JSON list of C-alpha atoms in Angstrom, two decimals:
[
{"chain": "A", "resi": 281, "resn": "MET", "atom": "CA", "xyz": [8.01, -2.63, -7.58]},
{"chain": "A", "resi": 282, "resn": "LEU", "atom": "CA", "xyz": [7.43, -6.27, -6.72]},
{"chain": "A", "resi": 283, "resn": "GLY", "atom": "CA", "xyz": [10.39, -8.49, -5.89]},
{"chain": "A", "resi": 284, "resn": "SER", "atom": "CA", "xyz": [11.88, -10.95, -8.36]},
{"chain": "A", "resi": 285, "resn": "ASP", "atom": "CA", "xyz": [10.30, -13.96, -6.62]},
{"chain": "A", "resi": 286, "resn": "ARG", "atom": "CA", "xyz": [8.29, -15.29, -9.56]},
{"chain": "A", "resi": 287, "resn": "SER", "atom": "CA", "xyz": [7.35, -18.46, -7.67]},
{"chain": "A", "resi": 288, "resn": "ARG", "atom": "CA", "xyz": [4.85, -16.45, -5.61]},
{"chain": "A", "resi": 289, "resn": "PRO", "atom": "CA", "xyz": [1.75, -14.95, -7.22]},
{"chain": "A", "resi": 290, "resn": "ALA", "atom": "CA", "xyz": [1.63, -11.16, -7.72]},
{"chain": "A", "resi": 291, "resn": "PHE", "atom": "CA", "xyz": [-1.43, -11.09, -5.45]},
{"chain": "A", "resi": 292, "resn": "HIS", "atom": "CA", "xyz": [0.52, -12.46, -2.46]},
{"chain": "A", "resi": 293, "resn": "GLN", "atom": "CA", "xyz": [3.39, -10.07, -2.96]},
{"chain": "A", "resi": 294, "resn": "SER", "atom": "CA", "xyz": [1.05, -7.08, -3.50]},
{"chain": "A", "resi": 295, "resn": "TYR", "atom": "CA", "xyz": [-0.99, -7.96, -0.42]},
{"chain": "A", "resi": 296, "resn": "GLU", "atom": "CA", "xyz": [2.11, -8.20, 1.79]},
{"chain": "A", "resi": 297, "resn": "ILE", "atom": "CA", "xyz": [3.55, -4.91, 0.52]},
{"chain": "A", "resi": 298, "resn": "ILE", "atom": "CA", "xyz": [0.30, -2.98, 1.06]},
{"chain": "A", "resi": 299, "resn": "ARG", "atom": "CA", "xyz": [-0.31, -4.62, 4.47]},
{"chain": "A", "resi": 300, "resn": "ASP", "atom": "CA", "xyz": [3.23, -3.79, 5.63]},
{"chain": "A", "resi": 301, "resn": "LYS", "atom": "CA", "xyz": [2.84, -0.16, 4.48]},
{"chain": "A", "resi": 302, "resn": "ILE", "atom": "CA", "xyz": [-0.33, 0.09, 6.59]},
{"chain": "A", "resi": 303, "resn": "LEU", "atom": "CA", "xyz": [1.19, -1.62, 9.64]},
{"chain": "A", "resi": 304, "resn": "ASN", "atom": "CA", "xyz": [4.40, 0.45, 9.61]},
{"chain": "A", "resi": 305, "resn": "GLY", "atom": "CA", "xyz": [2.48, 3.72, 9.23]},
{"chain": "A", "resi": 306, "resn": "GLU", "atom": "CA", "xyz": [3.59, 4.51, 5.68]},
{"chain": "A", "resi": 307, "resn": "LEU", "atom": "CA", "xyz": [-0.10, 4.50, 4.74]},
{"chain": "A", "resi": 308, "resn": "PRO", "atom": "CA", "xyz": [-1.73, 6.22, 7.75]},
{"chain": "A", "resi": 309, "resn": "GLY", "atom": "CA", "xyz": [-5.37, 5.87, 8.81]},
{"chain": "A", "resi": 310, "resn": "GLY", "atom": "CA", "xyz": [-7.74, 7.62, 6.44]},
{"chain": "A", "resi": 311, "resn": "THR", "atom": "CA", "xyz": [-5.51, 7.25, 3.35]},
{"chain": "A", "resi": 312, "resn": "LYS", "atom": "CA", "xyz": [-7.57, 6.51, 0.23]},
{"chain": "A", "resi": 313, "resn": "ILE", "atom": "CA", "xyz": [-6.37, 3.42, -1.64]},
{"chain": "A", "resi": 314, "resn": "VAL", "atom": "CA", "xyz": [-6.58, 4.01, -5.41]},
{"chain": "A", "resi": 315, "resn": "GLU", "atom": "CA", "xyz": [-6.22, 0.75, -7.39]},
{"chain": "A", "resi": 316, "resn": "GLU", "atom": "CA", "xyz": [-4.66, 2.38, -10.50]},
{"chain": "A", "resi": 317, "resn": "LYS", "atom": "CA", "xyz": [-2.08, 4.29, -8.45]},
{"chain": "A", "resi": 318, "resn": "VAL", "atom": "CA", "xyz": [-1.00, 1.28, -6.36]},
{"chain": "A", "resi": 319, "resn": "ALA", "atom": "CA", "xyz": [-0.87, -0.96, -9.47]},
{"chain": "A", "resi": 320, "resn": "ALA", "atom": "CA", "xyz": [1.39, 1.57, -11.21]},
{"chain": "A", "resi": 321, "resn": "GLU", "atom": "CA", "xyz": [3.66, 1.87, -8.15]},
{"chain": "A", "resi": 322, "resn": "LEU", "atom": "CA", "xyz": [4.06, -1.91, -7.86]},
{"chain": "A", "resi": 323, "resn": "GLY", "atom": "CA", "xyz": [4.26, -2.55, -11.60]},
{"chain": "A", "resi": 324, "resn": "VAL", "atom": "CA", "xyz": [1.35, -4.99, -11.74]},
{"chain": "A", "resi": 325, "resn": "SER", "atom": "CA", "xyz": [-2.15, -5.08, -13.22]},
{"chain": "A", "resi": 326, "resn": "ARG", "atom": "CA", "xyz": [-5.16, -3.96, -11.22]},
{"chain": "A", "resi": 327, "resn": "THR", "atom": "CA", "xyz": [-6.40, -7.55, -10.68]},
{"chain": "A", "resi": 328, "resn": "PRO", "atom": "CA", "xyz": [-3.90, -8.56, -7.94]},
{"chain": "A", "resi": 329, "resn": "ILE", "atom": "CA", "xyz": [-4.36, -5.14, -6.34]},
{"chain": "A", "resi": 330, "resn": "ARG", "atom": "CA", "xyz": [-8.13, -5.61, -6.28]},
{"chain": "A", "resi": 331, "resn": "GLU", "atom": "CA", "xyz": [-7.68, -9.08, -4.68]},
{"chain": "A", "resi": 332, "resn": "SER", "atom": "CA", "xyz": [-5.22, -7.63, -2.13]},
{"chain": "A", "resi": 333, "resn": "ILE", "atom": "CA", "xyz": [-7.66, -4.88, -1.17]},
{"chain": "A", "resi": 334, "resn": "ARG", "atom": "CA", "xyz": [-10.45, -7.45, -0.76]},
{"chain": "A", "resi": 335, "resn": "LYS", "atom": "CA", "xyz": [-8.28, -9.52, 1.63]},
{"chain": "A", "resi": 336, "resn": "LEU", "atom": "CA", "xyz": [-7.26, -6.41, 3.59]},
{"chain": "A", "resi": 337, "resn": "GLU", "atom": "CA", "xyz": [-10.95, -5.47, 3.86]},
{"chain": "A", "resi": 338, "resn": "GLN", "atom": "CA", "xyz": [-11.66, -8.94, 5.33]},
{"chain": "A", "resi": 339, "resn": "GLU", "atom": "CA", "xyz": [-8.92, -8.28, 7.91]},
{"chain": "A", "resi": 340, "resn": "GLY", "atom": "CA", "xyz": [-10.42, -4.88, 8.72]},
{"chain": "A", "resi": 341, "resn": "LEU", "atom": "CA", "xyz": [-7.36, -2.90, 7.62]},
{"chain": "A", "resi": 342, "resn": "ILE", "atom": "CA", "xyz": [-9.22, -1.23, 4.74]},
{"chain": "A", "resi": 343, "resn": "VAL", "atom": "CA", "xyz": [-12.79, 0.06, 5.00]},
{"chain": "A", "resi": 344, "resn": "ASN", "atom": "CA", "xyz": [-14.57, 1.75, 2.08]},
{"chain": "A", "resi": 345, "resn": "LYS", "atom": "CA", "xyz": [-11.26, 1.87, 0.13]},
{"chain": "A", "resi": 346, "resn": "ARG", "atom": "CA", "xyz": [-9.54, 3.78, 2.95]},
{"chain": "A", "resi": 347, "resn": "VAL", "atom": "CA", "xyz": [-6.98, 2.66, 5.52]},
{"chain": "A", "resi": 348, "resn": "VAL", "atom": "CA", "xyz": [-8.85, 2.05, 8.76]},
{"chain": "A", "resi": 349, "resn": "LYS", "atom": "CA", "xyz": [-8.61, 4.38, 11.75]},
{"chain": "A", "resi": 350, "resn": "PRO", "atom": "CA", "xyz": [-9.30, 2.01, 14.66]},
{"chain": "A", "resi": 351, "resn": "THR", "atom": "CA", "xyz": [-11.58, 3.42, 17.34]},
{"chain": "A", "resi": 352, "resn": "GLU", "atom": "CA", "xyz": [-11.86, 2.59, 21.02]},
{"chain": "A", "resi": 353, "resn": "LYS", "atom": "CA", "xyz": [-15.13, 0.78, 20.24]},
{"chain": "A", "resi": 354, "resn": "ASP", "atom": "CA", "xyz": [-13.36, -1.35, 17.59]},
{"chain": "A", "resi": 355, "resn": "LEU", "atom": "CA", "xyz": [-10.78, -2.37, 20.17]},
{"chain": "A", "resi": 356, "resn": "ARG", "atom": "CA", "xyz": [-13.39, -3.25, 22.80]},
{"chain": "A", "resi": 357, "resn": "ASN", "atom": "CA", "xyz": [-15.40, -5.31, 20.28]},
{"chain": "A", "resi": 358, "resn": "MET", "atom": "CA", "xyz": [-12.36, -7.28, 19.13]},
{"chain": "A", "resi": 359, "resn": "PHE", "atom": "CA", "xyz": [-11.14, -8.01, 22.64]},
{"chain": "A", "resi": 360, "resn": "GLN", "atom": "CA", "xyz": [-14.61, -9.20, 23.69]},
{"chain": "A", "resi": 361, "resn": "VAL", "atom": "CA", "xyz": [-14.44, -11.78, 20.89]},
{"chain": "A", "resi": 362, "resn": "ARG", "atom": "CA", "xyz": [-10.85, -12.71, 21.79]},
{"chain": "A", "resi": 363, "resn": "ILE", "atom": "CA", "xyz": [-11.74, -13.12, 25.49]},
{"chain": "A", "resi": 364, "resn": "LEU", "atom": "CA", "xyz": [-14.50, -15.60, 24.61]},
{"chain": "A", "resi": 365, "resn": "LEU", "atom": "CA", "xyz": [-12.62, -17.57, 21.95]},
{"chain": "A", "resi": 366, "resn": "GLU", "atom": "CA", "xyz": [-9.15, -17.61, 23.52]},
{"chain": "A", "resi": 367, "resn": "GLY", "atom": "CA", "xyz": [-10.61, -18.45, 26.92]},
{"chain": "A", "resi": 368, "resn": "PHE", "atom": "CA", "xyz": [-12.20, -21.51, 25.32]},
{"chain": "A", "resi": 369, "resn": "SER", "atom": "CA", "xyz": [-8.93, -22.30, 23.47]},
{"chain": "A", "resi": 370, "resn": "ALA", "atom": "CA", "xyz": [-6.98, -22.23, 26.76]},
{"chain": "A", "resi": 371, "resn": "LYS", "atom": "CA", "xyz": [-9.45, -24.73, 28.21]},
{"chain": "A", "resi": 372, "resn": "CYS", "atom": "CA", "xyz": [-8.92, -26.96, 25.15]},
{"chain": "A", "resi": 373, "resn": "ALA", "atom": "CA", "xyz": [-5.13, -26.58, 25.43]},
{"chain": "A", "resi": 374, "resn": "ALA", "atom": "CA", "xyz": [-5.23, -28.00, 28.96]},
{"chain": "A", "resi": 375, "resn": "SER", "atom": "CA", "xyz": [-6.79, -31.18, 27.55]},
{"chain": "A", "resi": 376, "resn": "TYR", "atom": "CA", "xyz": [-5.10, -31.57, 24.18]},
{"chain": "A", "resi": 377, "resn": "LEU", "atom": "CA", "xyz": [-1.70, -29.82, 24.10]},
{"chain": "A", "resi": 378, "resn": "LYS", "atom": "CA", "xyz": [1.11, -32.35, 23.52]},
{"chain": "A", "resi": 379, "resn": "GLU", "atom": "CA", "xyz": [4.41, -32.36, 25.43]},
{"chain": "A", "resi": 380, "resn": "ASP", "atom": "CA", "xyz": [6.42, -30.75, 22.60]},
{"chain": "A", "resi": 381, "resn": "GLU", "atom": "CA", "xyz": [3.80, -28.00, 22.30]},
{"chain": "A", "resi": 382, "resn": "LEU", "atom": "CA", "xyz": [3.97, -27.43, 26.07]},
{"chain": "A", "resi": 383, "resn": "GLU", "atom": "CA", "xyz": [7.74, -27.04, 25.70]},
{"chain": "A", "resi": 384, "resn": "SER", "atom": "CA", "xyz": [7.23, -24.49, 22.90]},
{"chain": "A", "resi": 385, "resn": "LEU", "atom": "CA", "xyz": [4.77, -22.64, 25.11]},
{"chain": "A", "resi": 386, "resn": "TYR", "atom": "CA", "xyz": [7.28, -22.45, 27.96]},
{"chain": "A", "resi": 387, "resn": "LYS", "atom": "CA", "xyz": [9.98, -21.31, 25.52]},
{"chain": "A", "resi": 388, "resn": "CYS", "atom": "CA", "xyz": [7.74, -18.32, 24.71]},
{"chain": "A", "resi": 389, "resn": "VAL", "atom": "CA", "xyz": [7.63, -17.45, 28.43]},
{"chain": "A", "resi": 390, "resn": "GLU", "atom": "CA", "xyz": [11.43, -17.68, 28.69]},
{"chain": "A", "resi": 391, "resn": "ILE", "atom": "CA", "xyz": [11.96, -15.43, 25.64]},
{"chain": "A", "resi": 392, "resn": "GLY", "atom": "CA", "xyz": [9.40, -13.05, 27.13]},
{"chain": "A", "resi": 393, "resn": "ARG", "atom": "CA", "xyz": [11.70, -12.60, 30.12]},
{"chain": "A", "resi": 394, "resn": "GLN", "atom": "CA", "xyz": [15.07, -12.45, 28.35]},
{"chain": "A", "resi": 395, "resn": "GLY", "atom": "CA", "xyz": [14.63, -11.56, 24.66]},
{"chain": "A", "resi": 396, "resn": "THR", "atom": "CA", "xyz": [14.96, -8.32, 22.70]},
{"chain": "A", "resi": 397, "resn": "VAL", "atom": "CA", "xyz": [11.82, -6.20, 22.18]},
{"chain": "A", "resi": 398, "resn": "GLU", "atom": "CA", "xyz": [11.21, -7.78, 18.74]},
{"chain": "A", "resi": 399, "resn": "GLU", "atom": "CA", "xyz": [11.79, -11.31, 20.10]},
{"chain": "A", "resi": 400, "resn": "ILE", "atom": "CA", "xyz": [9.45, -10.66, 23.03]},
{"chain": "A", "resi": 401, "resn": "MET", "atom": "CA", "xyz": [6.66, -9.36, 20.74]},
{"chain": "A", "resi": 402, "resn": "ARG", "atom": "CA", "xyz": [7.00, -12.39, 18.46]},
{"chain": "A", "resi": 403, "resn": "ALA", "atom": "CA", "xyz": [7.13, -14.82, 21.43]},
{"chain": "A", "resi": 404, "resn": "ASN", "atom": "CA", "xyz": [4.00, -13.25, 22.92]},
{"chain": "A", "resi": 405, "resn": "GLU", "atom": "CA", "xyz": [2.15, -13.67, 19.61]},
{"chain": "A", "resi": 406, "resn": "ARG", "atom": "CA", "xyz": [3.40, -17.25, 19.32]},
{"chain": "A", "resi": 407, "resn": "PHE", "atom": "CA", "xyz": [2.22, -18.02, 22.87]},
{"chain": "A", "resi": 408, "resn": "HIS", "atom": "CA", "xyz": [-1.35, -17.12, 21.92]},
{"chain": "A", "resi": 409, "resn": "GLU", "atom": "CA", "xyz": [-1.03, -18.84, 18.53]},
{"chain": "A", "resi": 410, "resn": "ILE", "atom": "CA", "xyz": [-0.10, -22.21, 20.10]},
{"chain": "A", "resi": 411, "resn": "ILE", "atom": "CA", "xyz": [-3.08, -22.00, 22.48]},
{"chain": "A", "resi": 412, "resn": "VAL", "atom": "CA", "xyz": [-5.57, -20.94, 19.78]},
{"chain": "A", "resi": 413, "resn": "HIS", "atom": "CA", "xyz": [-4.51, -23.83, 17.52]},
{"chain": "A", "resi": 414, "resn": "ALA", "atom": "CA", "xyz": [-5.14, -26.24, 20.41]},
{"chain": "A", "resi": 415, "resn": "SER", "atom": "CA", "xyz": [-8.88, -25.62, 19.87]},
{"chain": "A", "resi": 416, "resn": "ASN", "atom": "CA", "xyz": [-8.54, -27.53, 16.57]},
{"chain": "A", "resi": 417, "resn": "ASN", "atom": "CA", "xyz": [-11.44, -25.37, 15.34]},
{"chain": "A", "resi": 418, "resn": "SER", "atom": "CA", "xyz": [-10.58, -23.92, 11.92]},
{"chain": "A", "resi": 419, "resn": "VAL", "atom": "CA", "xyz": [-13.40, -21.34, 12.04]},
{"chain": "A", "resi": 420, "resn": "MET", "atom": "CA", "xyz": [-12.22, -20.03, 15.42]},
{"chain": "A", "resi": 421, "resn": "ILE", "atom": "CA", "xyz": [-8.58, -19.97, 14.31]},
{"chain": "A", "resi": 422, "resn": "ASP", "atom": "CA", "xyz": [-9.54, -18.02, 11.16]},
{"chain": "A", "resi": 423, "resn": "ILE", "atom": "CA", "xyz": [-11.58, -15.44, 13.10]},
{"chain": "A", "resi": 424, "resn": "ILE", "atom": "CA", "xyz": [-8.73, -14.75, 15.55]},
{"chain": "A", "resi": 425, "resn": "ASP", "atom": "CA", "xyz": [-6.17, -14.72, 12.73]},
{"chain": "A", "resi": 426, "resn": "ARG", "atom": "CA", "xyz": [-8.14, -12.05, 10.84]},
{"chain": "A", "resi": 427, "resn": "MET", "atom": "CA", "xyz": [-8.20, -9.84, 13.95]},
{"chain": "A", "resi": 428, "resn": "GLN", "atom": "CA", "xyz": [-4.44, -9.99, 14.52]},
{"chain": "A", "resi": 429, "resn": "SER", "atom": "CA", "xyz": [-3.49, -7.37, 11.92]},
{"chain": "A", "resi": 430, "resn": "ILE", "atom": "CA", "xyz": [-5.85, -4.72, 13.23]},
{"chain": "A", "resi": 431, "resn": "ILE", "atom": "CA", "xyz": [-4.89, -5.44, 16.86]},
{"chain": "A", "resi": 432, "resn": "TYR", "atom": "CA", "xyz": [-1.24, -5.04, 15.85]},
{"chain": "A", "resi": 433, "resn": "LEU", "atom": "CA", "xyz": [-2.10, -1.78, 14.08]},
{"chain": "A", "resi": 434, "resn": "PHE", "atom": "CA", "xyz": [-3.88, -0.52, 17.19]},
{"chain": "A", "resi": 435, "resn": "ARG", "atom": "CA", "xyz": [-0.91, -1.38, 19.39]},
{"chain": "A", "resi": 436, "resn": "LYS", "atom": "CA", "xyz": [1.39, 0.56, 17.04]},
{"chain": "A", "resi": 437, "resn": "THR", "atom": "CA", "xyz": [-1.05, 3.48, 17.10]},
{"chain": "A", "resi": 438, "resn": "VAL", "atom": "CA", "xyz": [-1.12, 3.73, 20.89]},
{"chain": "A", "resi": 439, "resn": "VAL", "atom": "CA", "xyz": [2.55, 2.78, 21.33]},
{"chain": "A", "resi": 440, "resn": "PHE", "atom": "CA", "xyz": [1.71, -0.44, 23.13]},
{"chain": "A", "resi": 441, "resn": "TYR", "atom": "CA", "xyz": [4.78, -1.29, 25.15]},
{"chain": "A", "resi": 442, "resn": "ASN", "atom": "CA", "xyz": [5.36, -4.25, 27.37]},
{"chain": "A", "resi": 443, "resn": "ARG", "atom": "CA", "xyz": [2.80, -3.84, 30.11]},
{"chain": "A", "resi": 444, "resn": "PRO", "atom": "CA", "xyz": [3.56, -4.87, 33.71]},
{"chain": "A", "resi": 445, "resn": "HIS", "atom": "CA", "xyz": [2.94, -8.53, 34.71]},
{"chain": "A", "resi": 446, "resn": "LEU", "atom": "CA", "xyz": [2.22, -9.68, 31.12]},
{"chain": "A", "resi": 447, "resn": "ILE", "atom": "CA", "xyz": [4.88, -12.43, 31.19]},
{"chain": "A", "resi": 448, "resn": "ASP", "atom": "CA", "xyz": [3.92, -13.46, 34.74]},
{"chain": "A", "resi": 449, "resn": "GLU", "atom": "CA", "xyz": [0.35, -13.96, 33.47]},
{"chain": "A", "resi": 450, "resn": "HIS", "atom": "CA", "xyz": [1.64, -16.03, 30.54]},
{"chain": "A", "resi": 451, "resn": "GLU", "atom": "CA", "xyz": [3.54, -18.23, 32.99]},
{"chain": "A", "resi": 452, "resn": "GLU", "atom": "CA", "xyz": [0.43, -18.70, 35.16]},
{"chain": "A", "resi": 453, "resn": "ILE", "atom": "CA", "xyz": [-1.59, -19.71, 32.07]},
{"chain": "A", "resi": 454, "resn": "TYR", "atom": "CA", "xyz": [1.20, -22.12, 31.07]},
{"chain": "A", "resi": 455, "resn": "ASP", "atom": "CA", "xyz": [1.24, -23.65, 34.58]},
{"chain": "A", "resi": 456, "resn": "ALA", "atom": "CA", "xyz": [-2.55, -24.21, 34.50]},
{"chain": "A", "resi": 457, "resn": "ILE", "atom": "CA", "xyz": [-2.35, -25.82, 31.03]},
{"chain": "A", "resi": 458, "resn": "LYS", "atom": "CA", "xyz": [0.58, -28.04, 32.09]},
{"chain": "A", "resi": 459, "resn": "ALA", "atom": "CA", "xyz": [-1.41, -29.06, 35.19]},
{"chain": "A", "resi": 460, "resn": "ARG", "atom": "CA", "xyz": [-4.33, -29.94, 32.84]},
{"chain": "A", "resi": 461, "resn": "ASP", "atom": "CA", "xyz": [-6.60, -27.55, 34.76]},
{"chain": "A", "resi": 462, "resn": "GLY", "atom": "CA", "xyz": [-8.91, -26.34, 31.98]},
{"chain": "A", "resi": 463, "resn": "GLU", "atom": "CA", "xyz": [-11.20, -24.20, 34.15]},
{"chain": "A", "resi": 464, "resn": "LYS", "atom": "CA", "xyz": [-8.27, -22.30, 35.66]},
{"chain": "A", "resi": 465, "resn": "ALA", "atom": "CA", "xyz": [-6.55, -21.88, 32.26]},
{"chain": "A", "resi": 466, "resn": "GLU", "atom": "CA", "xyz": [-9.75, -20.40, 30.80]},
{"chain": "A", "resi": 467, "resn": "MET", "atom": "CA", "xyz": [-10.23, -18.00, 33.72]},
{"chain": "A", "resi": 468, "resn": "LEU", "atom": "CA", "xyz": [-6.58, -16.85, 33.63]},
{"chain": "A", "resi": 469, "resn": "MET", "atom": "CA", "xyz": [-6.67, -16.27, 29.86]},
{"chain": "A", "resi": 470, "resn": "LYS", "atom": "CA", "xyz": [-9.84, -14.18, 30.15]},
{"chain": "A", "resi": 471, "resn": "HIS", "atom": "CA", "xyz": [-8.31, -12.06, 32.93]},
{"chain": "A", "resi": 472, "resn": "HIS", "atom": "CA", "xyz": [-5.08, -11.72, 30.91]},
{"chain": "A", "resi": 473, "resn": "LEU", "atom": "CA", "xyz": [-6.84, -10.39, 27.81]},
{"chain": "A", "resi": 474, "resn": "GLN", "atom": "CA", "xyz": [-9.05, -8.06, 29.87]},
{"chain": "A", "resi": 475, "resn": "ALA", "atom": "CA", "xyz": [-5.85, -6.63, 31.40]},
{"chain": "A", "resi": 476, "resn": "ASP", "atom": "CA", "xyz": [-4.45, -6.18, 27.85]},
{"chain": "A", "resi": 477, "resn": "LEU", "atom": "CA", "xyz": [-7.58, -4.27, 26.85]},
{"chain": "A", "resi": 478, "resn": "ASP", "atom": "CA", "xyz": [-7.58, -2.12, 30.00]},
{"chain": "A", "resi": 479, "resn": "PHE", "atom": "CA", "xyz": [-3.92, -1.21, 29.43]},
{"chain": "A", "resi": 480, "resn": "CYS", "atom": "CA", "xyz": [-4.57, -0.23, 25.81]},
{"chain": "A", "resi": 481, "resn": "LEU", "atom": "CA", "xyz": [-7.55, 1.91, 26.83]},
{"chain": "A", "resi": 482, "resn": "HIS", "atom": "CA", "xyz": [-5.44, 3.53, 29.56]},
{"chain": "A", "resi": 483, "resn": "LEU", "atom": "CA", "xyz": [-2.80, 4.52, 26.96]},
{"chain": "A", "resi": 484, "resn": "ILE", "atom": "CA", "xyz": [-5.48, 5.95, 24.65]},
{"chain": "A", "resi": 485, "resn": "GLY", "atom": "CA", "xyz": [-6.95, 7.97, 27.52]},
{"chain": "A", "resi": 486, "resn": "LYS", "atom": "CA", "xyz": [-3.63, 9.63, 28.39]}
]
């Protein structure tokens, strides 16, 4: 059943519930999503469920009314896009990131070294978020945002744990951005994401 928060539309609540069930594995890859069944479970009409499914399809979490089973090719394709767009964003960040944003970026590095697992995962996401938003390109931000859910799902699927040198690489990217060296920041970000991809593929191949 939906929560008692009537200030938020049923669509938003339905979407978040279904998305969380997919991301935490309650609805595993291949599960068929039946509108009537989900609507009955959540105590809402089929309209917000239909809208939720459409949004989850845009994010790639549902394909042909079934929960997606990400493939190695899916992962490669998404990371190729991320490498191009986030490399460009890092270059932009070196030119446009303000002092308070630089401080937030460094805070993410610090948490990455000292935080709990949950705090580290969130700080790592935030690190990339700050850099992507520095592009000030709403289309680019939207594309990367829509890929985040499926990348998160893939990491859960392959038990993506903190890979070696990840935080060191974040600190190097931060240093290049702080030094306003756009070319270096772009190169480091591309290498960083390629290392992420290689590590994921290594885990799949085990």
